[in-house]
Amino acid sequence: MSELHINSFDIHHFTSRFGRELLNSYLKFLIAHNNYSYVAIDEEQNKFTGYLICGDKTEKSINLFIKNNFVKVIKLLLKNPIFIIEKINEIITKLIPLIGKKSKTEMRVFIIAIDNKYQGKGTGYLLLKALESDLIKDSISQYGLSVRKENKKAIEFYNKNLFKIEFENKKSIFYIKKLVVR
Ligand SMILES: CC(C)(COP(=O)(O)OP(=O)(O)OC[C@H]1O[C@@H](n2cnc3c(N)ncnc32)[C@H](O)[C@@H]1OP(=O)(O)O)[C@@H](O)C(=O)NCCC(=O)NCCS
C-alpha cells in the first residue's frame, strides 16, 4: 500500500514526503481506526491496484497518529518547510471553528489511491461502489471527502461520480454525496 501511495500521490501531498516506514504505520493506523477499508486487486497479474479508506473517525485518528509520532512528524515538517504554513492554518482552523467551515458529515473518505498504471480504468469507481453499498447497508445516508484544488484528475473523478460541492476553502474543495437508503 505504501508503494502504491508513493506512486499515485504527487508532491503537493504532505504524506508523499513520508518515508516508507512512517507511511506503513500511518496506513496501518488509519485502517485500524476506520470502519470501511477496501483494496482492489488485478487477479490476472496478482497485483494490488488500489485502495480506499473511509470512516467517521478520520480527524481523531490523524490527531492520535500525530501525537504518537510527534517527533517524526515535526522532523518531516522541518525538512519540508513548505508544509509548515499549511499545517499551522489547519491547526488554527480547528482551534477556532468559526474561522473555518466544517463539513456536515462525519463519514469521510480519507484516502483513495489507484496505482498510476491502472488509473482511468474504472478501479476508483468500483471502490466507491463497494463503499456506498456497505454504507447503504449500514443505513448511512451521506458521506464526504475533500480534495486539493490542484488535483484536477480527482476533481473530475468526483464530479463524474455525482459528488456535490459542500464548500471550498483556499486549499481544498469539500464534497458531499447523498445516498439513497431504503
Ligand atoms: C482520482 C483517482 C482515485 C480516480 O480513480 P481511477 O480508477 O483512476 O478513476 P476511474 O477510472 O474510476 O474514473 C475515471 C475518471 O476519473 C478521472 N481520471 C482518473 N484517472 C485519470 C487519469 N489518469 N487521467 C485523466 N483522468 C483521470 C477522469 O474523469 C476519468 O473519466 P474518463 O475515463 O471518462 O475520462 C485516481 O486517479 C488516483 O488514485 N489519483 C491519485 C491519488 C489521488 O489523487 N487520490 C484522490 C485524493 S483526494
CSV table of C-alpha atoms and ligand atoms in Angstrom, one decimal:
chain,number,residue,atom,x,y,z
A,1,MET,CA,0.0,0.0,0.0
A,2,SER,CA,2.8,2.4,0.8
A,3,GLU,CA,4.4,1.8,-2.6
A,4,LEU,CA,1.1,2.5,-4.3
A,5,HIS,CA,0.6,5.6,-2.2
A,6,ILE,CA,4.0,6.9,-3.2
A,7,ASN,CA,3.5,6.3,-6.9
A,8,SER,CA,-0.1,7.8,-7.0
A,9,PHE,CA,0.1,10.9,-4.9
A,10,ASP,CA,2.1,13.9,-6.1
A,11,ILE,CA,4.5,16.1,-4.2
A,12,HIS,CA,1.7,18.5,-3.1
A,13,HIS,CA,0.5,15.9,-0.5
A,14,PHE,CA,2.4,16.0,2.8
A,15,THR,CA,2.1,12.2,3.1
A,16,SER,CA,4.1,11.8,-0.2
A,17,ARG,CA,7.1,13.1,1.9
A,18,PHE,CA,6.7,10.3,4.5
A,19,GLY,CA,9.3,7.6,4.2
A,20,ARG,CA,8.2,4.0,3.6
A,21,GLU,CA,8.3,3.1,7.3
A,22,LEU,CA,6.3,6.1,8.5
A,23,LEU,CA,3.8,5.6,5.7
A,24,ASN,CA,3.4,1.9,6.6
A,25,SER,CA,2.5,2.8,10.2
A,26,TYR,CA,0.3,5.7,9.0
A,27,LEU,CA,-1.8,3.4,6.7
A,28,LYS,CA,-2.0,0.6,9.3
A,29,PHE,CA,-3.1,3.1,11.9
A,30,LEU,CA,-5.8,4.6,9.6
A,31,ILE,CA,-7.2,1.1,8.7
A,32,ALA,CA,-7.3,0.1,12.3
A,33,HIS,CA,-9.2,3.3,13.3
A,34,ASN,CA,-11.7,3.5,10.5
A,35,ASN,CA,-14.5,1.1,9.6
A,36,TYR,CA,-14.5,1.0,5.9
A,37,SER,CA,-11.4,-0.1,4.0
A,38,TYR,CA,-11.2,-1.7,0.6
A,39,VAL,CA,-8.5,-2.9,-1.8
A,40,ALA,CA,-8.6,-3.6,-5.5
A,41,ILE,CA,-6.6,-6.4,-7.0
A,42,ASP,CA,-5.8,-7.4,-10.6
A,43,GLU,CA,-6.3,-11.1,-10.2
A,44,GLU,CA,-4.6,-12.0,-13.6
A,45,GLN,CA,-1.4,-10.2,-12.6
A,46,ASN,CA,-1.8,-11.0,-8.9
A,47,LYS,CA,-1.2,-7.3,-8.3
A,48,PHE,CA,-2.6,-4.9,-5.7
A,49,THR,CA,-4.0,-1.9,-7.8
A,50,GLY,CA,-5.8,0.5,-5.4
A,51,TYR,CA,-7.3,1.2,-2.0
A,52,LEU,CA,-9.9,3.3,-0.2
A,53,ILE,CA,-10.1,4.1,3.5
A,54,CYS,CA,-13.2,5.7,4.9
A,55,GLY,CA,-14.7,6.2,8.4
A,56,ASP,CA,-16.2,8.6,10.9
A,57,LYS,CA,-13.1,9.0,13.0
A,58,THR,CA,-10.7,10.3,10.4
A,59,GLU,CA,-9.8,13.5,12.2
A,60,LYS,CA,-9.4,11.8,15.6
A,61,SER,CA,-7.2,9.1,14.0
A,62,ILE,CA,-4.9,11.6,12.4
A,63,ASN,CA,-4.6,13.6,15.6
A,64,LEU,CA,-3.8,10.4,17.5
A,65,PHE,CA,-1.2,9.3,14.9
A,66,ILE,CA,0.5,12.8,15.1
A,67,LYS,CA,0.5,12.5,18.9
A,68,ASN,CA,2.1,9.1,18.7
A,69,ASN,CA,4.6,10.1,16.1
A,70,PHE,CA,5.1,13.7,17.1
A,71,VAL,CA,8.9,13.9,16.8
A,72,LYS,CA,9.0,12.2,13.4
A,73,VAL,CA,6.2,14.5,12.1
A,74,ILE,CA,8.0,17.6,13.3
A,75,LYS,CA,11.3,16.5,11.8
A,76,LEU,CA,9.5,15.9,8.5
A,77,LEU,CA,7.9,19.4,8.6
A,78,LEU,CA,11.3,21.0,9.3
A,79,LYS,CA,12.7,19.0,6.3
A,80,ASN,CA,9.8,20.2,4.1
A,81,PRO,CA,9.1,23.7,5.4
A,82,ILE,CA,6.7,24.4,2.5
A,83,PHE,CA,4.0,22.5,4.6
A,84,ILE,CA,4.6,24.4,7.8
A,85,ILE,CA,2.2,27.3,7.0
A,86,GLU,CA,-0.4,24.9,5.7
A,87,LYS,CA,-0.3,22.8,8.9
A,88,ILE,CA,-0.4,26.0,11.1
A,89,ASN,CA,-3.5,27.1,9.1
A,90,GLU,CA,-5.1,23.7,9.7
A,91,ILE,CA,-4.5,23.9,13.4
A,92,ILE,CA,-5.9,27.5,13.7
A,93,THR,CA,-9.0,26.4,11.7
A,94,LYS,CA,-9.5,23.5,14.1
A,95,LEU,CA,-9.0,25.6,17.3
A,96,ILE,CA,-11.2,28.4,16.1
A,97,PRO,CA,-14.1,26.7,14.3
A,98,LEU,CA,-15.8,30.0,13.3
A,99,ILE,CA,-12.8,30.8,11.0
A,100,GLY,CA,-13.1,27.6,9.1
A,101,LYS,CA,-16.2,25.8,7.9
A,102,LYS,CA,-16.7,22.2,8.9
A,103,SER,CA,-18.4,19.6,6.9
A,104,LYS,CA,-21.9,18.4,7.9
A,105,THR,CA,-20.8,14.8,7.5
A,106,GLU,CA,-18.5,12.9,9.9
A,107,MET,CA,-18.3,9.9,7.5
A,108,ARG,CA,-15.4,10.7,5.2
A,109,VAL,CA,-13.3,9.0,2.6
A,110,PHE,CA,-9.9,9.6,4.0
A,111,ILE,CA,-7.8,8.3,1.1
A,112,ILE,CA,-8.5,6.8,-2.3
A,113,ALA,CA,-5.5,5.9,-4.4
A,114,ILE,CA,-5.1,3.9,-7.6
A,115,ASP,CA,-1.8,2.7,-8.9
A,116,ASN,CA,-0.9,5.2,-11.7
A,117,LYS,CA,-0.7,2.4,-14.3
A,118,TYR,CA,-4.3,1.4,-13.5
A,119,GLN,CA,-5.8,4.9,-13.4
A,120,GLY,CA,-8.7,5.8,-15.7
A,121,LYS,CA,-9.8,2.1,-16.0
A,122,GLY,CA,-12.8,2.2,-13.6
A,123,THR,CA,-11.0,0.9,-10.4
A,124,GLY,CA,-11.8,4.1,-8.4
A,125,TYR,CA,-15.4,3.8,-9.5
A,126,LEU,CA,-15.6,0.2,-8.3
A,127,LEU,CA,-14.0,1.1,-4.9
A,128,LEU,CA,-16.6,3.9,-4.4
A,129,LYS,CA,-19.4,1.5,-5.3
A,130,ALA,CA,-18.2,-1.1,-2.8
A,131,LEU,CA,-18.1,1.6,-0.1
A,132,GLU,CA,-21.5,3.0,-1.0
A,133,SER,CA,-23.1,-0.4,-1.0
A,134,ASP,CA,-21.8,-1.0,2.6
A,135,LEU,CA,-22.8,2.5,3.8
A,136,ILE,CA,-26.3,1.9,2.5
A,137,LYS,CA,-26.5,-1.5,4.2
A,138,ASP,CA,-25.5,0.3,7.4
A,139,SER,CA,-28.2,3.0,6.8
A,140,ILE,CA,-25.6,5.8,6.4
A,141,SER,CA,-27.2,8.3,4.0
A,142,GLN,CA,-24.3,10.6,3.1
A,143,TYR,CA,-20.5,10.8,3.1
A,144,GLY,CA,-17.9,13.4,2.2
A,145,LEU,CA,-14.3,14.0,1.3
A,146,SER,CA,-12.0,16.8,0.4
A,147,VAL,CA,-9.6,17.3,-2.4
A,148,ARG,CA,-6.9,19.7,-3.1
A,149,LYS,CA,-7.8,22.3,-5.8
A,150,GLU,CA,-4.8,21.5,-8.0
A,151,ASN,CA,-5.8,17.8,-8.2
A,152,LYS,CA,-7.7,18.2,-11.4
A,153,LYS,CA,-7.9,14.4,-12.2
A,154,ALA,CA,-9.5,13.7,-8.8
A,155,ILE,CA,-11.9,16.6,-9.1
A,156,GLU,CA,-13.1,15.4,-12.5
A,157,PHE,CA,-13.5,11.9,-11.0
A,158,TYR,CA,-15.6,13.1,-8.1
A,159,ASN,CA,-17.8,15.3,-10.4
A,160,LYS,CA,-18.3,12.2,-12.7
A,161,ASN,CA,-19.3,10.2,-9.6
A,162,LEU,CA,-22.0,12.7,-8.7
A,163,PHE,CA,-20.4,14.3,-5.7
A,164,LYS,CA,-21.7,17.9,-4.9
A,165,ILE,CA,-19.6,20.7,-3.6
A,166,GLU,CA,-20.4,21.4,0.1
A,167,PHE,CA,-17.9,24.3,0.4
A,168,GLU,CA,-14.5,25.4,-0.6
A,169,ASN,CA,-11.6,27.0,1.3
A,170,LYS,CA,-8.3,28.4,-0.1
A,171,LYS,CA,-6.7,25.0,-0.4
A,172,SER,CA,-9.4,22.4,-0.9
A,173,ILE,CA,-12.9,21.6,-2.2
A,174,PHE,CA,-15.2,19.7,0.2
A,175,TYR,CA,-17.5,17.3,-1.5
A,176,ILE,CA,-20.6,15.5,-0.2
A,177,LYS,CA,-22.6,12.7,-1.7
A,178,LYS,CA,-26.1,11.7,-0.6
A,179,LEU,CA,-27.1,8.0,-0.8
A,180,VAL,CA,-30.5,6.5,-1.2
A,181,VAL,CA,-31.1,4.4,2.0
A,182,ARG,CA,-34.3,2.3,1.8
B,1,LIG,C1,-8.6,10.1,-8.6
B,1,LIG,C2,-8.5,8.5,-8.7
B,1,LIG,C3,-8.7,7.9,-7.3
B,1,LIG,C4,-9.5,8.1,-9.7
B,1,LIG,O1,-9.5,6.6,-9.8
B,1,LIG,P1,-9.5,5.9,-11.2
B,1,LIG,O2,-9.6,4.5,-11.0
B,1,LIG,O3,-8.3,6.4,-12.0
B,1,LIG,O4,-10.8,6.5,-11.9
B,1,LIG,P2,-11.9,5.8,-12.8
B,1,LIG,O5,-11.2,5.0,-13.8
B,1,LIG,O6,-12.9,5.0,-12.0
B,1,LIG,O7,-12.7,7.0,-13.4
B,1,LIG,C5,-12.1,7.6,-14.5
B,1,LIG,C6,-12.4,9.1,-14.4
B,1,LIG,O8,-11.6,9.8,-13.4
B,1,LIG,C7,-10.8,10.8,-14.0
B,1,LIG,N1,-9.4,10.2,-14.1
B,1,LIG,C8,-8.9,9.3,-13.3
B,1,LIG,N2,-7.7,9.0,-13.6
B,1,LIG,C9,-7.3,9.8,-14.6
B,1,LIG,C10,-6.1,9.9,-15.4
B,1,LIG,N3,-5.1,9.2,-15.1
B,1,LIG,N4,-6.1,10.8,-16.4
B,1,LIG,C11,-7.3,11.5,-16.6
B,1,LIG,N5,-8.4,11.4,-16.0
B,1,LIG,C12,-8.5,10.6,-15.0
B,1,LIG,C13,-11.5,11.1,-15.3
B,1,LIG,O9,-12.5,12.0,-15.1
B,1,LIG,C14,-12.0,9.7,-15.7
B,1,LIG,O10,-13.1,9.8,-16.6
B,1,LIG,P3,-13.0,9.3,-18.1
B,1,LIG,O11,-12.4,7.9,-18.1
B,1,LIG,O12,-14.4,9.4,-18.6
B,1,LIG,O13,-12.1,10.3,-18.7
B,1,LIG,C15,-7.1,8.1,-9.2
B,1,LIG,O14,-6.8,8.8,-10.4
B,1,LIG,C16,-5.9,8.3,-8.2
B,1,LIG,O15,-5.6,7.4,-7.5
B,1,LIG,N6,-5.3,9.5,-8.3
B,1,LIG,C17,-4.1,9.7,-7.5
B,1,LIG,C18,-4.4,9.8,-6.0
B,1,LIG,C19,-5.4,10.9,-5.7
B,1,LIG,O16,-5.3,12.0,-6.2
B,1,LIG,N7,-6.4,10.5,-4.9
B,1,LIG,C20,-7.5,11.4,-4.5
B,1,LIG,C21,-7.1,12.2,-3.4
B,1,LIG,S1,-8.4,13.3,-2.9
